[in-house]
Structure formats: structure tokens, C-alpha cells
XYZ file of N, CA, C and O in Angstrom:
488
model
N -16.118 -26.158 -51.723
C -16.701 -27.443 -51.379
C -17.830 -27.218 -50.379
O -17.759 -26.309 -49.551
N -19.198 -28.307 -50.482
C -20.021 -27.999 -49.537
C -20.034 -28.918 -48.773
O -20.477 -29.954 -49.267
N -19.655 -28.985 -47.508
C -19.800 -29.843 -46.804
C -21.076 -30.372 -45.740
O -20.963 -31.099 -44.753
N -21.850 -29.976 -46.095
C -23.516 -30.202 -46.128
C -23.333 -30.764 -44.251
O -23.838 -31.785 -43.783
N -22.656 -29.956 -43.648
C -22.415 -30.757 -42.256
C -23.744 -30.528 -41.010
O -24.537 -29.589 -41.082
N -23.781 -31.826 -39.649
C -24.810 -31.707 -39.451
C -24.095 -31.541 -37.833
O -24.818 -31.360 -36.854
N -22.688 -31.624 -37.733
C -22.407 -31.650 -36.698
C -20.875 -31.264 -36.723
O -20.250 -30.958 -37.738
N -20.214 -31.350 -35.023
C -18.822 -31.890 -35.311
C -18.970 -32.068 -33.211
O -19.302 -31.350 -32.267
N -18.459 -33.536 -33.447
C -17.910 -33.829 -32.026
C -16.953 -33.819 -31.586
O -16.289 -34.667 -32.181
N -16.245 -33.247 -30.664
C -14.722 -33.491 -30.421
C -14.377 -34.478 -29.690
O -15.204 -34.862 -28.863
N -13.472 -34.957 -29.750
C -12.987 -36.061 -28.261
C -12.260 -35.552 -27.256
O -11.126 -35.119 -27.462
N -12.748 -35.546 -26.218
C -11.714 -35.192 -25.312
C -11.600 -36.467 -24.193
O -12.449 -37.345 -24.041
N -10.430 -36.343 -23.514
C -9.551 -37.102 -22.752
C -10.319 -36.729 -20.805
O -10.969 -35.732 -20.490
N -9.969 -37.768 -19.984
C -10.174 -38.031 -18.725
C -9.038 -38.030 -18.080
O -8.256 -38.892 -18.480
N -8.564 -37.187 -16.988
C -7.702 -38.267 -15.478
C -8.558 -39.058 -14.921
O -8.158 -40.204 -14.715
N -9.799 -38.755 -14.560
C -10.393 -39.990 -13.619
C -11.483 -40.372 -14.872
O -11.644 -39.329 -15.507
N -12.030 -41.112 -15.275
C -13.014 -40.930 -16.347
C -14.524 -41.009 -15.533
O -15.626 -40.675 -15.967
N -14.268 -41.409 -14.582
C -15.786 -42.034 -13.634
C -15.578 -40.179 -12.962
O -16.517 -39.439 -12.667
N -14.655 -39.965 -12.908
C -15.134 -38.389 -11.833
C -15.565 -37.430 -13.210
O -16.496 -36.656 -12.990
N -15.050 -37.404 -14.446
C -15.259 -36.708 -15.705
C -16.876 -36.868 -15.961
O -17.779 -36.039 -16.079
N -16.830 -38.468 -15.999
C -18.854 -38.626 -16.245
C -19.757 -37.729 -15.299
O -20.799 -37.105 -15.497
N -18.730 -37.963 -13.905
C -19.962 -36.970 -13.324
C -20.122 -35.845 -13.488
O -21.234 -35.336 -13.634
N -18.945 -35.173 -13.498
C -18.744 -33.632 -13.520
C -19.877 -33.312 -15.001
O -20.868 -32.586 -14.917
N -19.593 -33.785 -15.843
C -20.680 -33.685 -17.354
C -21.493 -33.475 -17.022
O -21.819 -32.288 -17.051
N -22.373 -34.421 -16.492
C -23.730 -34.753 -15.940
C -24.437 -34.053 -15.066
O -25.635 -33.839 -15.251
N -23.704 -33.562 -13.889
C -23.382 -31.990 -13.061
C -24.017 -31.018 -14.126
O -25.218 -30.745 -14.131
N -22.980 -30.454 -15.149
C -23.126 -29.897 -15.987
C -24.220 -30.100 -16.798
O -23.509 -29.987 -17.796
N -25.025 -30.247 -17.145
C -26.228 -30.314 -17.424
C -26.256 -31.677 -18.950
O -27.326 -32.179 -19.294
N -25.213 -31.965 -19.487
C -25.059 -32.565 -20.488
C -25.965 -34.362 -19.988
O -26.177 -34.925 -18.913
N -26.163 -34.591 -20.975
C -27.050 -36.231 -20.868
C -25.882 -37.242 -21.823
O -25.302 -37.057 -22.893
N -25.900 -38.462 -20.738
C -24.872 -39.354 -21.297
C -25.646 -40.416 -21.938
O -26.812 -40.725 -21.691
N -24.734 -41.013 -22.920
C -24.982 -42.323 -23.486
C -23.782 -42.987 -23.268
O -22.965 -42.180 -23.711
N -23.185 -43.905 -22.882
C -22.580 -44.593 -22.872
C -22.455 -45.610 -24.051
O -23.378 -46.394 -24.270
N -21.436 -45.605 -24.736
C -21.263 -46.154 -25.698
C -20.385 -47.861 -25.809
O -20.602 -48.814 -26.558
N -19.428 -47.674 -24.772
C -18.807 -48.589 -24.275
C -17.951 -48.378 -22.995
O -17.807 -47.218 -22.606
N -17.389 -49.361 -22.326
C -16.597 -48.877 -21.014
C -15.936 -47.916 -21.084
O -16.342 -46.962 -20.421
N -15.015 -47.779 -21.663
C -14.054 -46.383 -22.263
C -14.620 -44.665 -22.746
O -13.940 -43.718 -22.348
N -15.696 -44.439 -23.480
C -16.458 -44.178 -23.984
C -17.642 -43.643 -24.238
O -18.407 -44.478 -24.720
N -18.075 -42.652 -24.118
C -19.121 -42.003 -23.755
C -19.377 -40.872 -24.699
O -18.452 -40.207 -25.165
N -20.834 -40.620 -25.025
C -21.035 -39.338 -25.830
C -21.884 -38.435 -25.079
O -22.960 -38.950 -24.777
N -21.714 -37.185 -24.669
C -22.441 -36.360 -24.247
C -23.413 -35.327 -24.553
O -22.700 -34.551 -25.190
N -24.456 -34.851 -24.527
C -24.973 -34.173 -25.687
C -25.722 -32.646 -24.876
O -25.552 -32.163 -23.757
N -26.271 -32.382 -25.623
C -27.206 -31.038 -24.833
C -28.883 -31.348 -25.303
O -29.316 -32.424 -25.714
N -29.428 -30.447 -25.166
C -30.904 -30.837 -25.289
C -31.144 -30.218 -26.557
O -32.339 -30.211 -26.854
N -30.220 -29.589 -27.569
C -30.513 -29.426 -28.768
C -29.232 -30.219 -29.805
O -29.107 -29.830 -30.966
N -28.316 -31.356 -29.245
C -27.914 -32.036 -30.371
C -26.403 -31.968 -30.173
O -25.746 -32.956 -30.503
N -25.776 -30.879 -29.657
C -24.343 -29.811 -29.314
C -23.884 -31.476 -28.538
O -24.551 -32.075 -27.694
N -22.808 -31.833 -29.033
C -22.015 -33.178 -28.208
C -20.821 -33.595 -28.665
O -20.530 -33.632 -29.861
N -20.048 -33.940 -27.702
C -18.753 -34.363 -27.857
C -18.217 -35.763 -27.001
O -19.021 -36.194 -26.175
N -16.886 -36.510 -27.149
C -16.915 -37.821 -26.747
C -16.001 -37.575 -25.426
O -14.999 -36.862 -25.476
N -16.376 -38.142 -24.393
C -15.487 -38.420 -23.046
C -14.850 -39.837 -23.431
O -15.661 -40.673 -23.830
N -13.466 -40.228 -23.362
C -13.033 -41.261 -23.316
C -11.946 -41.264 -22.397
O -11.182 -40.371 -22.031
N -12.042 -42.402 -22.123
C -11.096 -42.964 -20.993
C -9.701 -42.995 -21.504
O -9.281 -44.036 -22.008
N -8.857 -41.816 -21.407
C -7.740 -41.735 -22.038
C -7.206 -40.430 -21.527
O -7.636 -39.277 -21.521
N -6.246 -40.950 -21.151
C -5.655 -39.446 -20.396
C -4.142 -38.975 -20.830
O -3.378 -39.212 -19.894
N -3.465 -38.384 -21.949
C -2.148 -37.862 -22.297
C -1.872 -36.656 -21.577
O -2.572 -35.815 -22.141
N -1.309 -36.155 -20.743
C -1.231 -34.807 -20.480
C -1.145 -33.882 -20.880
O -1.816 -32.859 -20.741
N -0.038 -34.185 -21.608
C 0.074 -32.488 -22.727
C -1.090 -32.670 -23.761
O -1.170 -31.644 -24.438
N -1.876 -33.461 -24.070
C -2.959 -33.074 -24.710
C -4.471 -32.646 -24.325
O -5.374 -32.132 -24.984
N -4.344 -33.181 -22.640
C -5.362 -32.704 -22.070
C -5.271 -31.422 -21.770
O -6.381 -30.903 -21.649
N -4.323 -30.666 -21.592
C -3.878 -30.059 -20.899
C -3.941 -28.551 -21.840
O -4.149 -27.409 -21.431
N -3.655 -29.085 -23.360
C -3.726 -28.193 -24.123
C -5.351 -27.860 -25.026
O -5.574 -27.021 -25.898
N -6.336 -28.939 -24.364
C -7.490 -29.104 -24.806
C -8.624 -27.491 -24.663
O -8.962 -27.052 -23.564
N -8.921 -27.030 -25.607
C -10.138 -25.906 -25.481
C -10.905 -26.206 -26.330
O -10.619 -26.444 -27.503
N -12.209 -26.235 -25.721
C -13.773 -25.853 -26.400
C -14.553 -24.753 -25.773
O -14.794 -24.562 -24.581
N -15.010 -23.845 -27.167
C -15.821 -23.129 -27.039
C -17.072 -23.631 -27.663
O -17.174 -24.168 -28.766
N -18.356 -23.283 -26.478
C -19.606 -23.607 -26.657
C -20.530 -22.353 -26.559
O -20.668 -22.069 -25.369
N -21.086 -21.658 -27.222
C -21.909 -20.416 -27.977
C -23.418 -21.117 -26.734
O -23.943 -22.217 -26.559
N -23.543 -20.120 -26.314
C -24.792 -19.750 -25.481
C -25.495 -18.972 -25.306
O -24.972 -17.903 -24.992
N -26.955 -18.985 -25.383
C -27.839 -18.081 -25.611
C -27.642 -16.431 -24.512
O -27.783 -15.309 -24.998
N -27.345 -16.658 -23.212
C -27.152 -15.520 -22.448
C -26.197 -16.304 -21.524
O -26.482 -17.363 -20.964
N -24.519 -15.357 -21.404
C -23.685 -16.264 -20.936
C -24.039 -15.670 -19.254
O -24.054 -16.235 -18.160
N -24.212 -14.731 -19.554
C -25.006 -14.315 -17.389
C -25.591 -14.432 -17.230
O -25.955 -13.539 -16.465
N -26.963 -15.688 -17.537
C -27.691 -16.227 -17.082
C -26.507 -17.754 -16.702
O -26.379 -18.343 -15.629
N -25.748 -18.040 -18.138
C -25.201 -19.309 -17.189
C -24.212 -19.238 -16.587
O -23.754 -20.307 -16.183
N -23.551 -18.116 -16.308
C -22.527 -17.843 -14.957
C -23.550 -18.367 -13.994
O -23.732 -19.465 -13.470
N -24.070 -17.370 -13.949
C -25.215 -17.673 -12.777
C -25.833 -19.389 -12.151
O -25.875 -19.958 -11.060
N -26.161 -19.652 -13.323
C -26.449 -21.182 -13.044
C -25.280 -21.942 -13.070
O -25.405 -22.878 -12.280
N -24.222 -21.949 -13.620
C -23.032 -22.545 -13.509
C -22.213 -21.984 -12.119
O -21.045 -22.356 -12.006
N -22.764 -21.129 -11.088
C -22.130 -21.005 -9.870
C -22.986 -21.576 -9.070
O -22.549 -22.025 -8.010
N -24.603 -21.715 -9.422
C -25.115 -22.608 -8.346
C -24.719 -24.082 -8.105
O -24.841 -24.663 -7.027
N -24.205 -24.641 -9.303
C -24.082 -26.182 -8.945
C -22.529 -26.524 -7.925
O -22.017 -27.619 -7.691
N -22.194 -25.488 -7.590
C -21.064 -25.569 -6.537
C -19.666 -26.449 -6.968
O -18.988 -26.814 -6.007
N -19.245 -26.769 -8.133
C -18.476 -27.831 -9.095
C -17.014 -27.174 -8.127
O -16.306 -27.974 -7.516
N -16.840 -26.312 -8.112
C -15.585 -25.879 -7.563
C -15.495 -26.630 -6.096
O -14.458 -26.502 -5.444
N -16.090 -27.057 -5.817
C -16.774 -27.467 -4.172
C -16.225 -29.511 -4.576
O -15.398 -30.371 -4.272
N -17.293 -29.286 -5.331
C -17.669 -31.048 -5.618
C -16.382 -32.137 -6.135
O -16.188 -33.330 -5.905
N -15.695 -31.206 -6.863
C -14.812 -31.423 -8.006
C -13.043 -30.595 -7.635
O -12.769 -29.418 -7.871
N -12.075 -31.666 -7.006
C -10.744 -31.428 -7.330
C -10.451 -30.515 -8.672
O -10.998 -30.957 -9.682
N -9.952 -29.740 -8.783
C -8.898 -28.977 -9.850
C -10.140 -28.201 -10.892
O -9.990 -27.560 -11.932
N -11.183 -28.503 -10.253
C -12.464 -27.187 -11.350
C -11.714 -26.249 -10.849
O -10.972 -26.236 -9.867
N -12.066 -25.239 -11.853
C -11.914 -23.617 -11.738
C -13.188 -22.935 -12.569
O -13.745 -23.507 -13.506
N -13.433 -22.060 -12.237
C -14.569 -21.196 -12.987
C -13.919 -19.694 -12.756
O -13.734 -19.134 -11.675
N -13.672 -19.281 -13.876
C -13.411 -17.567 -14.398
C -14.469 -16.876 -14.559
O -15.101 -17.195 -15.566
N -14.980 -15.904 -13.843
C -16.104 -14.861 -14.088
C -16.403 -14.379 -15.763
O -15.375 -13.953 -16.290
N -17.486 -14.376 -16.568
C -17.587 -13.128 -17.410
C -17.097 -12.148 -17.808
O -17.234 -11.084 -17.204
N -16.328 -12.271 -19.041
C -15.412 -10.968 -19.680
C -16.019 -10.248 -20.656
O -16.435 -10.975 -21.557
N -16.134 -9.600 -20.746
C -16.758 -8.527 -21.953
C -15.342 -8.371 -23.377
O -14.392 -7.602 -23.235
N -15.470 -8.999 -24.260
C -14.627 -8.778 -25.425
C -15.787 -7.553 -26.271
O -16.921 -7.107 -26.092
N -14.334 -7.358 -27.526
C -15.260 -6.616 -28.727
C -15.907 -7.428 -29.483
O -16.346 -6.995 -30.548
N -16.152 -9.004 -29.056
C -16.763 -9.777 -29.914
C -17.844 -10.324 -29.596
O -18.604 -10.943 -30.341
N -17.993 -10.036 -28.049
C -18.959 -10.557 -26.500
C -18.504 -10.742 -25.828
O -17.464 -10.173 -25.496
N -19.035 -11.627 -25.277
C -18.800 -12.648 -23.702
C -18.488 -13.376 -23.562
O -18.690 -14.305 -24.344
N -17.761 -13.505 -22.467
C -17.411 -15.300 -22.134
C -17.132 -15.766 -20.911
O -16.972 -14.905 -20.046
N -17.004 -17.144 -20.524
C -16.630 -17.366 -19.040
C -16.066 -18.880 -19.387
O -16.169 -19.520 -20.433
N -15.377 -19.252 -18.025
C -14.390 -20.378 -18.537
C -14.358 -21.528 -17.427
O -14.080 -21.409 -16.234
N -14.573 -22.210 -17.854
C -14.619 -23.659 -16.763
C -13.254 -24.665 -17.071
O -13.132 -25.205 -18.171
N -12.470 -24.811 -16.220
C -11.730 -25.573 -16.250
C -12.476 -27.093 -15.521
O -12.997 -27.156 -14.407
N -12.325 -28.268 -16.562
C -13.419 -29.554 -16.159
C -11.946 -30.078 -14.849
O -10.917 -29.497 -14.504
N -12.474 -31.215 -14.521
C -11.722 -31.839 -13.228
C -9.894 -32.412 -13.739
O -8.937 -32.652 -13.002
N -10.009 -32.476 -15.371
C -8.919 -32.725 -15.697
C -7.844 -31.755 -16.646
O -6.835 -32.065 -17.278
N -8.387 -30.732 -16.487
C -7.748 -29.352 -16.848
C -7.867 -29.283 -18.473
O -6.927 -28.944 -19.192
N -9.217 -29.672 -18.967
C -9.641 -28.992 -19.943
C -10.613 -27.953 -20.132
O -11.751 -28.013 -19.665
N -10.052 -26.754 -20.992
C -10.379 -25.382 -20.555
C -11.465 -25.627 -21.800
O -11.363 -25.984 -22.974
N -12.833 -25.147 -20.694
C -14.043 -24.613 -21.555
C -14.615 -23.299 -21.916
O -15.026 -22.508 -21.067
N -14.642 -23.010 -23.586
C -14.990 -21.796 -23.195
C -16.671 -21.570 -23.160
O -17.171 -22.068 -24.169
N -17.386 -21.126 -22.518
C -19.144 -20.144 -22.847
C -18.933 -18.851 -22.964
O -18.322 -18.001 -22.316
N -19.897 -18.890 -24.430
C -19.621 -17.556 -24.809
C -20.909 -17.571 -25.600
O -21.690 -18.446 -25.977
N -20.824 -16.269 -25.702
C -22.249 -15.336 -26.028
C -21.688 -13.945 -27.162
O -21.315 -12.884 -26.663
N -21.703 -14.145 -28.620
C -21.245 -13.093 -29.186
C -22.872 -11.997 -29.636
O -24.065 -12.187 -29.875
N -21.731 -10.656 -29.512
C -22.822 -9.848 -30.227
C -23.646 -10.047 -31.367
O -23.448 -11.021 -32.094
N -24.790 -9.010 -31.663
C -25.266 -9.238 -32.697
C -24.987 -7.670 -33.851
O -25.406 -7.671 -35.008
């Protein structure tokens, strides 16, 4: 089957949803607000997923996205200047690992959904 696809957004869940918008936004992502609940986030080439005001635990909790980046030690780097661990209750940021597949580094957002950036070989 071809699924001729042009995207895929995920939804993910909030504890605070007003501290989640910011932390995004921090993060370099641009919001639209869609409705009170509700929000789509995007990047500057299209890459977006939905913040909603909805918080289950064991599903936040079990939440991972990996997002493919052009050089992931350039955005360690810029992802330690914005100080989120500082700004932001319960962030975590994991240094750069070298796999046999590439790179990666890991942001835990303010409500303990684990992000991955990663950078595979060529």
C-alpha cells in the first residue's frame, strides 16, 4: 500500500499545560493555538505534534519521541544554553551518546515525556 504521506503528528499530554506551552516555545518550536485545550507545535520546516491539556500518568509517563536532527552537538550545545533545567521543574537533559546507529541526547519535557534528538549515520 502507498500511503502517499505528508506527515504524522503525535499527541502528547500536559501536567501543567500553560508551563508545557512554554517550555515548547523555549524550545524553539512555534505555536498555534487551536483551542483552549489544544495546541499544535511545529518547527521551521513542517516537523509538529499536538500539546493538549490532558494529563493520564501512565501515559505521559510512558510517552517517547524521537526527532532526527541535522548535527545533534550542535543542539546539545544550544539546548544547554537555554538553561530549561533551571527554568523548568522536573526537565532533565542527558548528554550525547554515540550508538552503532549515531547519536542522540534526551530531554525529559516538564511533564516527564522523554524526547529523543538524534542524528544517524550516513
Amino acid at each position: 500500500m502507498n500511503h502517499n504521506a505528508k506527515s504524522i503528528r503525535p499527541f502528547i499530554g500536559a501536567k501543567d499545560f500553560e508551563v508545557s506551552r512554554m517550555f515548547y516555545r523555549d524550545l524553539g518550536f512555534e505555536e498555534t493555538v487551536l483551542s483552549p485545550d489544544l495546541s499544535v507545535f511545529k518547527t521551521d520546516n513542517g516537523i509538529a505534534f499536538y500539546l493538549q491539556k490532558a494529563y493520564v500518568k501512565d501515559w505521559v509517563d510512558n510517552t517517547m519521541l524521537f526527532m532526527e536532527v541535522e548535527n545533534v552537538d550542535v543542539f546539545w550545545k544550544n539546548l544547554n544554553e537555554l538553561n530549561l533545567t533551571t527554568k523548568y521543574e522536573g526537565v532533565r537533559l542527558v548528554p550525547v551518546r554515540t550508538m552503532e546507529w549515531g547519536k542522540e541526547c534526551f530531554v525529559h519535557d516538564p511533564s516527564g515525556i522523554l524526547w529523543h534528538f538524534g542524528e544517524f549515520f550516513s
